[in-house]
XYZ file of C-alpha atoms in Angstrom:
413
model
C 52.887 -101.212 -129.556
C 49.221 -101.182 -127.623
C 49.264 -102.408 -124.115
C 49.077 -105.844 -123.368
C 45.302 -106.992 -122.036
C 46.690 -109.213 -119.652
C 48.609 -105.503 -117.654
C 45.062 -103.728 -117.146
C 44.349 -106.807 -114.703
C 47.517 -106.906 -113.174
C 48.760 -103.782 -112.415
C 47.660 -103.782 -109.143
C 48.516 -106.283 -106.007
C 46.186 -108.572 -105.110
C 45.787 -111.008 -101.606
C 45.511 -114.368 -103.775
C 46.684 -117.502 -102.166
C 49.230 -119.756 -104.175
C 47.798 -121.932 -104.389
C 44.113 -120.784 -104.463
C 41.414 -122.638 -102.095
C 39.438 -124.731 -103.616
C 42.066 -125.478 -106.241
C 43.268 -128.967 -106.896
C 46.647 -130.880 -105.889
C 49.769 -129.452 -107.344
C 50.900 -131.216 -110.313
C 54.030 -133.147 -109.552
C 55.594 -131.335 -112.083
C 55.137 -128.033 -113.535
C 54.216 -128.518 -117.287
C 56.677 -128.333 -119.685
C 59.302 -127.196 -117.358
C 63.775 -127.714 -117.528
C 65.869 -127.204 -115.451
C 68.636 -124.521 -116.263
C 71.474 -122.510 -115.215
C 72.386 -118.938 -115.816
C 76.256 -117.882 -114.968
C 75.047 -114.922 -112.543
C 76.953 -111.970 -111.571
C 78.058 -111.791 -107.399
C 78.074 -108.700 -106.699
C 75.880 -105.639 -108.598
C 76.804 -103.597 -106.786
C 80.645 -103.136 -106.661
C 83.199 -103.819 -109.497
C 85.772 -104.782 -106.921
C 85.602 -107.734 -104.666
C 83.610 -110.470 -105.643
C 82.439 -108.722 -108.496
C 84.161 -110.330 -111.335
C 83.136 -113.659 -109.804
C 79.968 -115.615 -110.664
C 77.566 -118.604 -109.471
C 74.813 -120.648 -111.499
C 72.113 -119.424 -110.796
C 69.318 -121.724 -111.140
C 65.862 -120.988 -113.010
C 63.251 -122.931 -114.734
C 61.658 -122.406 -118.081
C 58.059 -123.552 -119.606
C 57.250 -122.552 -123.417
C 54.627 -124.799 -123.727
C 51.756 -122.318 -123.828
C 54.016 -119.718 -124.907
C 52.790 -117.740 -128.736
C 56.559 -117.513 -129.513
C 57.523 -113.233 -129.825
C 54.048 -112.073 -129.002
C 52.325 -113.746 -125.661
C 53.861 -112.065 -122.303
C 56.908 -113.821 -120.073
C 55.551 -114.788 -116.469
C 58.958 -114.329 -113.977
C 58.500 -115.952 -110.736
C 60.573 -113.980 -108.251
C 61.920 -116.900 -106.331
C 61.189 -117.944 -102.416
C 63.552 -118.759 -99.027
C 64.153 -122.308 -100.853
C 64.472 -124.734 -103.909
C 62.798 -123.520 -106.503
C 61.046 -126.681 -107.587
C 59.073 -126.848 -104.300
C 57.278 -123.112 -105.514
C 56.921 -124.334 -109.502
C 54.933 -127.328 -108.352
C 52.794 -125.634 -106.046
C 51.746 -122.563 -108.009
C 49.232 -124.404 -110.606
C 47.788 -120.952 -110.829
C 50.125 -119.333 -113.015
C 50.355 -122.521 -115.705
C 46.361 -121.821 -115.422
C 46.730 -117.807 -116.515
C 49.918 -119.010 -118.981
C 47.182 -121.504 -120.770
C 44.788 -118.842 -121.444
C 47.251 -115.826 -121.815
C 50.170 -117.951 -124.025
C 53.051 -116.832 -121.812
C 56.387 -118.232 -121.548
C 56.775 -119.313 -118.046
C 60.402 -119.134 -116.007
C 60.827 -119.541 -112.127
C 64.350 -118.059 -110.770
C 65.738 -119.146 -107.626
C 66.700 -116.657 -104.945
C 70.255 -116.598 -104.557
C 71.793 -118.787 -101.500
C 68.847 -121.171 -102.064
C 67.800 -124.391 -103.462
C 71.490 -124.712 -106.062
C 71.879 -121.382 -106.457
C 74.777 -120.863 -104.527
C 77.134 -117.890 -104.948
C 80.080 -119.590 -102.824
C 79.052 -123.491 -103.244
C 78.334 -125.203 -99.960
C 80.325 -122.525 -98.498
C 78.026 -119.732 -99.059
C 75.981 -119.965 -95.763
C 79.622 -119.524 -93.360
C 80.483 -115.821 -91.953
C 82.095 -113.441 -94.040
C 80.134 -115.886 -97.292
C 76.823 -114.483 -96.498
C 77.412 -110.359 -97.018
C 75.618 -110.834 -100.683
C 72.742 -112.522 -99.517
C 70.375 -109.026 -99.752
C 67.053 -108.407 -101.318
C 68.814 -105.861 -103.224
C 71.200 -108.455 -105.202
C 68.044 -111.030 -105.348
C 66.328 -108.402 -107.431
C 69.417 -107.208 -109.564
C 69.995 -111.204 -110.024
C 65.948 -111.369 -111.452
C 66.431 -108.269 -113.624
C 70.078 -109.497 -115.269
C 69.063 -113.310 -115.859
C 64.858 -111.750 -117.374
C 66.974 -109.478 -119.478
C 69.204 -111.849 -120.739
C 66.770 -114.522 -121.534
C 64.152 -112.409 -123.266
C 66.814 -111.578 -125.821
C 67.528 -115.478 -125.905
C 63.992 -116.489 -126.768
C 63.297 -113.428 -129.182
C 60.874 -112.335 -126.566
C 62.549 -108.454 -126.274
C 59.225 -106.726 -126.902
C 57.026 -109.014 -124.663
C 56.222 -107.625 -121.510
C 56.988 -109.483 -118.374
C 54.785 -110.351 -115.570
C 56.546 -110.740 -112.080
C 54.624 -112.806 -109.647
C 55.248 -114.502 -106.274
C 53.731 -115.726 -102.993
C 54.836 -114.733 -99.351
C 58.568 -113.222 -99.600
C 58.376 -113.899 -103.340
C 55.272 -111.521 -103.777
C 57.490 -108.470 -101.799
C 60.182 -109.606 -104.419
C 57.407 -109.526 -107.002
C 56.241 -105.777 -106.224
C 59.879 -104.947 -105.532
C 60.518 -106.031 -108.738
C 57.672 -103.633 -110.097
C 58.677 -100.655 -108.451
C 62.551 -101.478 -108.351
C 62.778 -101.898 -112.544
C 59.775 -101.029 -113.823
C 61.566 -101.204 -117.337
C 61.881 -104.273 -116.929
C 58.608 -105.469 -115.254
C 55.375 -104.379 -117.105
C 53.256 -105.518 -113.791
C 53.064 -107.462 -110.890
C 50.876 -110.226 -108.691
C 52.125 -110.062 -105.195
C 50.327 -113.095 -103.167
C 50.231 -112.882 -99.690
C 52.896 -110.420 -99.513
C 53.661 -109.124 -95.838
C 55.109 -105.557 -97.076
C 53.761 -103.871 -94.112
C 54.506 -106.057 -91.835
C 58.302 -106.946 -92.730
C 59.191 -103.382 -92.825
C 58.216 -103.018 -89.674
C 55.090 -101.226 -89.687
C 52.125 -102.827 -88.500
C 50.868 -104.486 -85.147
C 53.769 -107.104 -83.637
C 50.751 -109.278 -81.866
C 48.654 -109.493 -85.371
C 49.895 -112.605 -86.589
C 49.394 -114.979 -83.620
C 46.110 -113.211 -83.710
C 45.588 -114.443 -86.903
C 46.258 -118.318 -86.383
C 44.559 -117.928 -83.164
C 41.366 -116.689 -85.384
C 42.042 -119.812 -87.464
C 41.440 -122.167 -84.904
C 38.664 -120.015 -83.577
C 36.754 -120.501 -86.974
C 36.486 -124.527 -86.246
C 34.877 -123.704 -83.248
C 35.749 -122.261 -79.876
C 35.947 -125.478 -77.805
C 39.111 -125.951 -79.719
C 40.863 -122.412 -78.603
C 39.797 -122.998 -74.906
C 41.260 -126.816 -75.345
C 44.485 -125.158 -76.524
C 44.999 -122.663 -73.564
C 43.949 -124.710 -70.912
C 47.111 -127.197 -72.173
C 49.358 -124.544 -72.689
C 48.086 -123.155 -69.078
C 48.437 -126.965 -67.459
C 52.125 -127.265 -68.899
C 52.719 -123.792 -67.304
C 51.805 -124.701 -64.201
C 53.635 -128.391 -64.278
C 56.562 -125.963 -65.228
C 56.176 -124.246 -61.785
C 55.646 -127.398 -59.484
C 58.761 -128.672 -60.876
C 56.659 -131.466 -62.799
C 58.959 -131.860 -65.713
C 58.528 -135.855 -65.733
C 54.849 -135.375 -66.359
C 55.248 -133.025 -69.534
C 57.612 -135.108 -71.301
C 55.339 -137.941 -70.707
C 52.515 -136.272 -71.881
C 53.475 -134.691 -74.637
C 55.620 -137.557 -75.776
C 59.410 -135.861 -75.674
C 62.313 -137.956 -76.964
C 64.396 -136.363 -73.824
C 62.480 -135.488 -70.598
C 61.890 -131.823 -70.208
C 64.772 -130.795 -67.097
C 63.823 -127.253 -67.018
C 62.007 -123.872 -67.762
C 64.420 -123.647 -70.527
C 63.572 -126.415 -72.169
C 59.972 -125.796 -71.605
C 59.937 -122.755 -73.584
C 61.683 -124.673 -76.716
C 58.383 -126.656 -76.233
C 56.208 -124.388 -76.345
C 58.264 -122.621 -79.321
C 57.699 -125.977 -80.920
C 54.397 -126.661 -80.601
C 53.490 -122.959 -81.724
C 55.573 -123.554 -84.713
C 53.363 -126.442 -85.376
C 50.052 -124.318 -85.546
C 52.163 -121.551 -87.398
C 53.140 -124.395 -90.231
C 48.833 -125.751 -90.188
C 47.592 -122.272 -90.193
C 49.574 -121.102 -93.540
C 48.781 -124.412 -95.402
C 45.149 -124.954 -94.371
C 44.464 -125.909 -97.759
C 41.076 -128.028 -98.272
C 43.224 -131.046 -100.009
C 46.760 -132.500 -98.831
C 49.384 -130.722 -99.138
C 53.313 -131.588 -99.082
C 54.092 -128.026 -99.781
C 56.224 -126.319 -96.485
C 55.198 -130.219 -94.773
C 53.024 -133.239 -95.384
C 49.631 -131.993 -93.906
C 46.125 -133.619 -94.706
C 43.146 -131.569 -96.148
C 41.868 -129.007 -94.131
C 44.668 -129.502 -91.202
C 43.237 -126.941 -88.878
C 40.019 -128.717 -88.626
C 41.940 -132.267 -88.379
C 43.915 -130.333 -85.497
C 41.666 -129.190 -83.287
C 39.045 -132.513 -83.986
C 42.903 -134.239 -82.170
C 42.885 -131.952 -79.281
C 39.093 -132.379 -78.498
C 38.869 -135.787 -78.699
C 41.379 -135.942 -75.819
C 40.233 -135.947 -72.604
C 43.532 -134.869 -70.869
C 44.308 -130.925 -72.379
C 48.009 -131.447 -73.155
C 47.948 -135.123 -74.268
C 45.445 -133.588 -76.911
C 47.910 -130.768 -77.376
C 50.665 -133.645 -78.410
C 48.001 -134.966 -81.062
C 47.079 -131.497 -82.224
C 50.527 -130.686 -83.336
C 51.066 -134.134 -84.429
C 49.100 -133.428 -87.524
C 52.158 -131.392 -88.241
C 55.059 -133.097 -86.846
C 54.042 -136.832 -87.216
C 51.748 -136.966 -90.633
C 53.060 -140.532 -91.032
C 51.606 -141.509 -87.982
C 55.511 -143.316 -87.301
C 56.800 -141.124 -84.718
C 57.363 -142.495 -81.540
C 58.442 -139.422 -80.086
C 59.413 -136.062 -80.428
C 62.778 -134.604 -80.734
C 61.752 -130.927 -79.814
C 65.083 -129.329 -80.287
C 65.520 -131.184 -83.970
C 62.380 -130.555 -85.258
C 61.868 -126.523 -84.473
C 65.244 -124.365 -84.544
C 64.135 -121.358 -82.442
C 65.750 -118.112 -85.073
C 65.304 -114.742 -86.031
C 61.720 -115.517 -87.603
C 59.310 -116.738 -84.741
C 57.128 -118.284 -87.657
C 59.691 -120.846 -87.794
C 63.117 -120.935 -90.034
C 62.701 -124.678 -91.054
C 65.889 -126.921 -90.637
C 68.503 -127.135 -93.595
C 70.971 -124.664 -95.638
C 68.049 -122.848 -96.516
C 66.764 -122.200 -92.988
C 69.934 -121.098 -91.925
C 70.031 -118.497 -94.819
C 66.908 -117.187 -94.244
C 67.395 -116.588 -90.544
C 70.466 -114.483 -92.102
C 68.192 -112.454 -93.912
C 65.579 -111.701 -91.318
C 68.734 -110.582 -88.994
C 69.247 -107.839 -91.416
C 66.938 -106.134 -93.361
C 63.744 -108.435 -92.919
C 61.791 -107.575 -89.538
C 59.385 -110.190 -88.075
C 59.565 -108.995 -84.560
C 56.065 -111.194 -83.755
C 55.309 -111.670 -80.598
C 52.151 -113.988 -78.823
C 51.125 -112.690 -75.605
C 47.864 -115.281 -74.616
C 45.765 -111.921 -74.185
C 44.853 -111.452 -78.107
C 46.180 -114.972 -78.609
C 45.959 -118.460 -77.290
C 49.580 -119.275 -76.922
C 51.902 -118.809 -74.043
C 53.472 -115.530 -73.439
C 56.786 -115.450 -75.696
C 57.624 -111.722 -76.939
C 60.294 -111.345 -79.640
C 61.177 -107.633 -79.051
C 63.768 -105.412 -81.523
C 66.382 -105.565 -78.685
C 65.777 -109.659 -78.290
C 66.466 -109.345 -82.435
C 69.332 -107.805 -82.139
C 70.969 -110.089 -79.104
C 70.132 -113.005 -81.113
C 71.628 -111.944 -84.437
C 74.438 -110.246 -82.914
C 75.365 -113.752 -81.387
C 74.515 -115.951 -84.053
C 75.545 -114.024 -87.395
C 78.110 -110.918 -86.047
C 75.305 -108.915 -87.349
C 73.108 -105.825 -86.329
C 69.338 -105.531 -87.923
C 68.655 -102.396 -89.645
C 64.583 -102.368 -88.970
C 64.302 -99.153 -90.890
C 66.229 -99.903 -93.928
C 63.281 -101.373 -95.977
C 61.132 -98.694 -95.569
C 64.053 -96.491 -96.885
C 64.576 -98.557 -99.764
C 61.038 -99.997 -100.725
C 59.238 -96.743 -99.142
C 57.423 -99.239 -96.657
C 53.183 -99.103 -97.142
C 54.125 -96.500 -99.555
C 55.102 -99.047 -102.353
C 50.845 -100.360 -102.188
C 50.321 -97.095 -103.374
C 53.058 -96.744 -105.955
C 51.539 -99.975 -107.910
C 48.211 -98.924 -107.723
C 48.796 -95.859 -109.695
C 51.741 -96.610 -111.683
């Protein structure tokens, strides 16, 4: 059997966006897609324990563009969350599955979404031990197996693809079983950077350079805020910072200061990843372009930090409703200082970036325009110690997935 066309285009990994720029709204549903459940297997990895046990596993199917036994299988290696919010906002691959007559299933990454090995349990110590990239992958190679043979699609190849954590999962996937996965489309895929390799200040860099792009009034509007709130901090001027920024509960200390500023970074974080040029309720309810729509708040402020509270408002308040803002409900500090979310699923991910996962990012307002908030290994592993009885092993994916070594692997393979 020749190879497929569709594999000499996507052997390799490529830095596409899902969804793309330029693209339109997400459909509200993906077409053609049911829900389903697959009775998945615990544990992999041991034939004691838990290993006799299983969960539904949730995953969703298409076959309306699919040329039944011949066109390929598109696997979506699922994300940290429900599985619905990813199928509705990856119109890309329903675009390719059109023109390429592929049978289309998304599978949810176990301890998200309803895929829940020990029910509403499965997030409490001593529940989350499976929660490991390693059983996420085993969990996409067992369910693709078992439903090729289901739809008579044994000698079609499969296609893994995914966006963020799902694209590592995606070349993972590739190198991990690649008789299983024919190729792979990693989209924004941090594999350097979660396996610890890679320049800790280069993210806040990043949304920094963002902001810079609409203009560099806005970046000096954000650090002289950040900079007046500092100094408030140190005259003991709490009063005026809750006021200004609009706080829920008045700011009482240097403590609760830095969960502000945690929260209003988060909130540049969230409109820096989604600065898609049409709204967006994918990861938040953000307008077109909210970057520009951010720093056009700030500048048309004429106090710094009042135009701060309108700059991450864009974020926080998209309804326009809130009165206030309830710092410590709205941003959790965790594990990930790009923000864990609220929720189950937030509280599953911090697990997994407290033990193989490292985003040790730090902002430093040298290279970036926030305030000075490092996130060192040894601030890691006090935090996850504490929270989940749990020590990071930094070095363990590069071990496992060979670290910058698995671009290379793909791009011969």
């Amino acid at each position: 059997m020749g190879m497929h066309p569709l594999l000499l285009l996507l052997f390799c990994l490529f830095p596409l966006l899902l969804p793309a720029h330029g693209a339109p709204a997400a459909r509200p549903v993906g077409p053609g897609l049911e829900e389903r459940f697959f009775q998945q297997v615990r544990d992999h990895f041991s034939f004691e324990t838990c290993s006799n046990g299983t969960f539904p596993q949730r995953y969703l199917v298409s076959v309306k563009f699919w040329n039944k036994g011949f066109g390929p299988v598109f696997l979506y290696t699922g994300n940290e969350g429900d599985i619905w919010t990813f199928a509705q906002n990856s119109d890309f691959i329903f675009e390719l599955a059109e023109e390429q007559e592929a049978l289309v299933i998304f599978a949810e990454h176990r301890y998200y979404g309803k895929s829940l090995p020990f029910g509403h349990e499965s997030i409490q110590l001593k529940r989350t031990g499976l929660l490991t990239v390693e059983q996420a992958l085993a969990d996409y190679a067992v369910l693709i197996t078992e439903l090729k043979q289901q739809y008579g699609a044994v000698d079609c190849p499969v296609i893994a693809f995914g966006g963020s954590y799902g694209g590592m999962l995606s070349a993972y996937m590739r190198m991990k079983y690649p008789n299983i996965v024919a190729g792979a489309l990693a989209a924004s895929a941090p594999l350097l950077s979660v396996a610890g390799l890679g320049d800790p200040t280069q993210f806040f860099r990043d949304v920094t350079a963002d902001f810079q792009k609409s203009g560099p009034d806005c970046v000096t509007a954000v650090r002289k805020a950040f900079h007046q709130i500092k100094n408030l901090c140190l005259s003991g001027a709490y009063d005026e910072i809750s006021s200004k920024m609009a706080t829920c509960n008045k700011i009482a200390n240097k403590e609760d200061v830095y969960q502000l500023f945690g929260f209003a970074r988060n909130a540049f974080t969230m409109m820096a990843m989604m600065d898609y040029p049409y709204k967006t309720d994918f990861m938040g309810h953000l307008p077109a372009n909210p970057v520009k729509v951010g720093c056009e708040q700030i500048l048309a402020q004429t106090d710094p930090i009042q135009g701060l509270a309108a700059l991450v408002g864009v974020f926080y308040n998209s309804s326009g409703s809130v009165q206030c803002y309830d710092i410590y409900r709205l941003y959790r500090p965790c594990a990930d200082p790009t923000g864990c979310g609220t929720g189950m699923d937030a509280e599953a991910w911090d697990y997994q970036v407290c033990t193989e996962i490292n985003l040790t990012f730090d902002s430093n307002n040298v290279t970036d325009m926030f305030p000075e908030m490092p996130f060192t290994e040894a601030l890691r592993e006090q935090y996850c110690q504490s929270k989940w009885s749990v020590k990071p092993r930094p070095q363990w994916l590069q071990t496992n997935f060979w670290g910058g070594g698995v671009l290379c692997w793909v791009l011969i393979t």
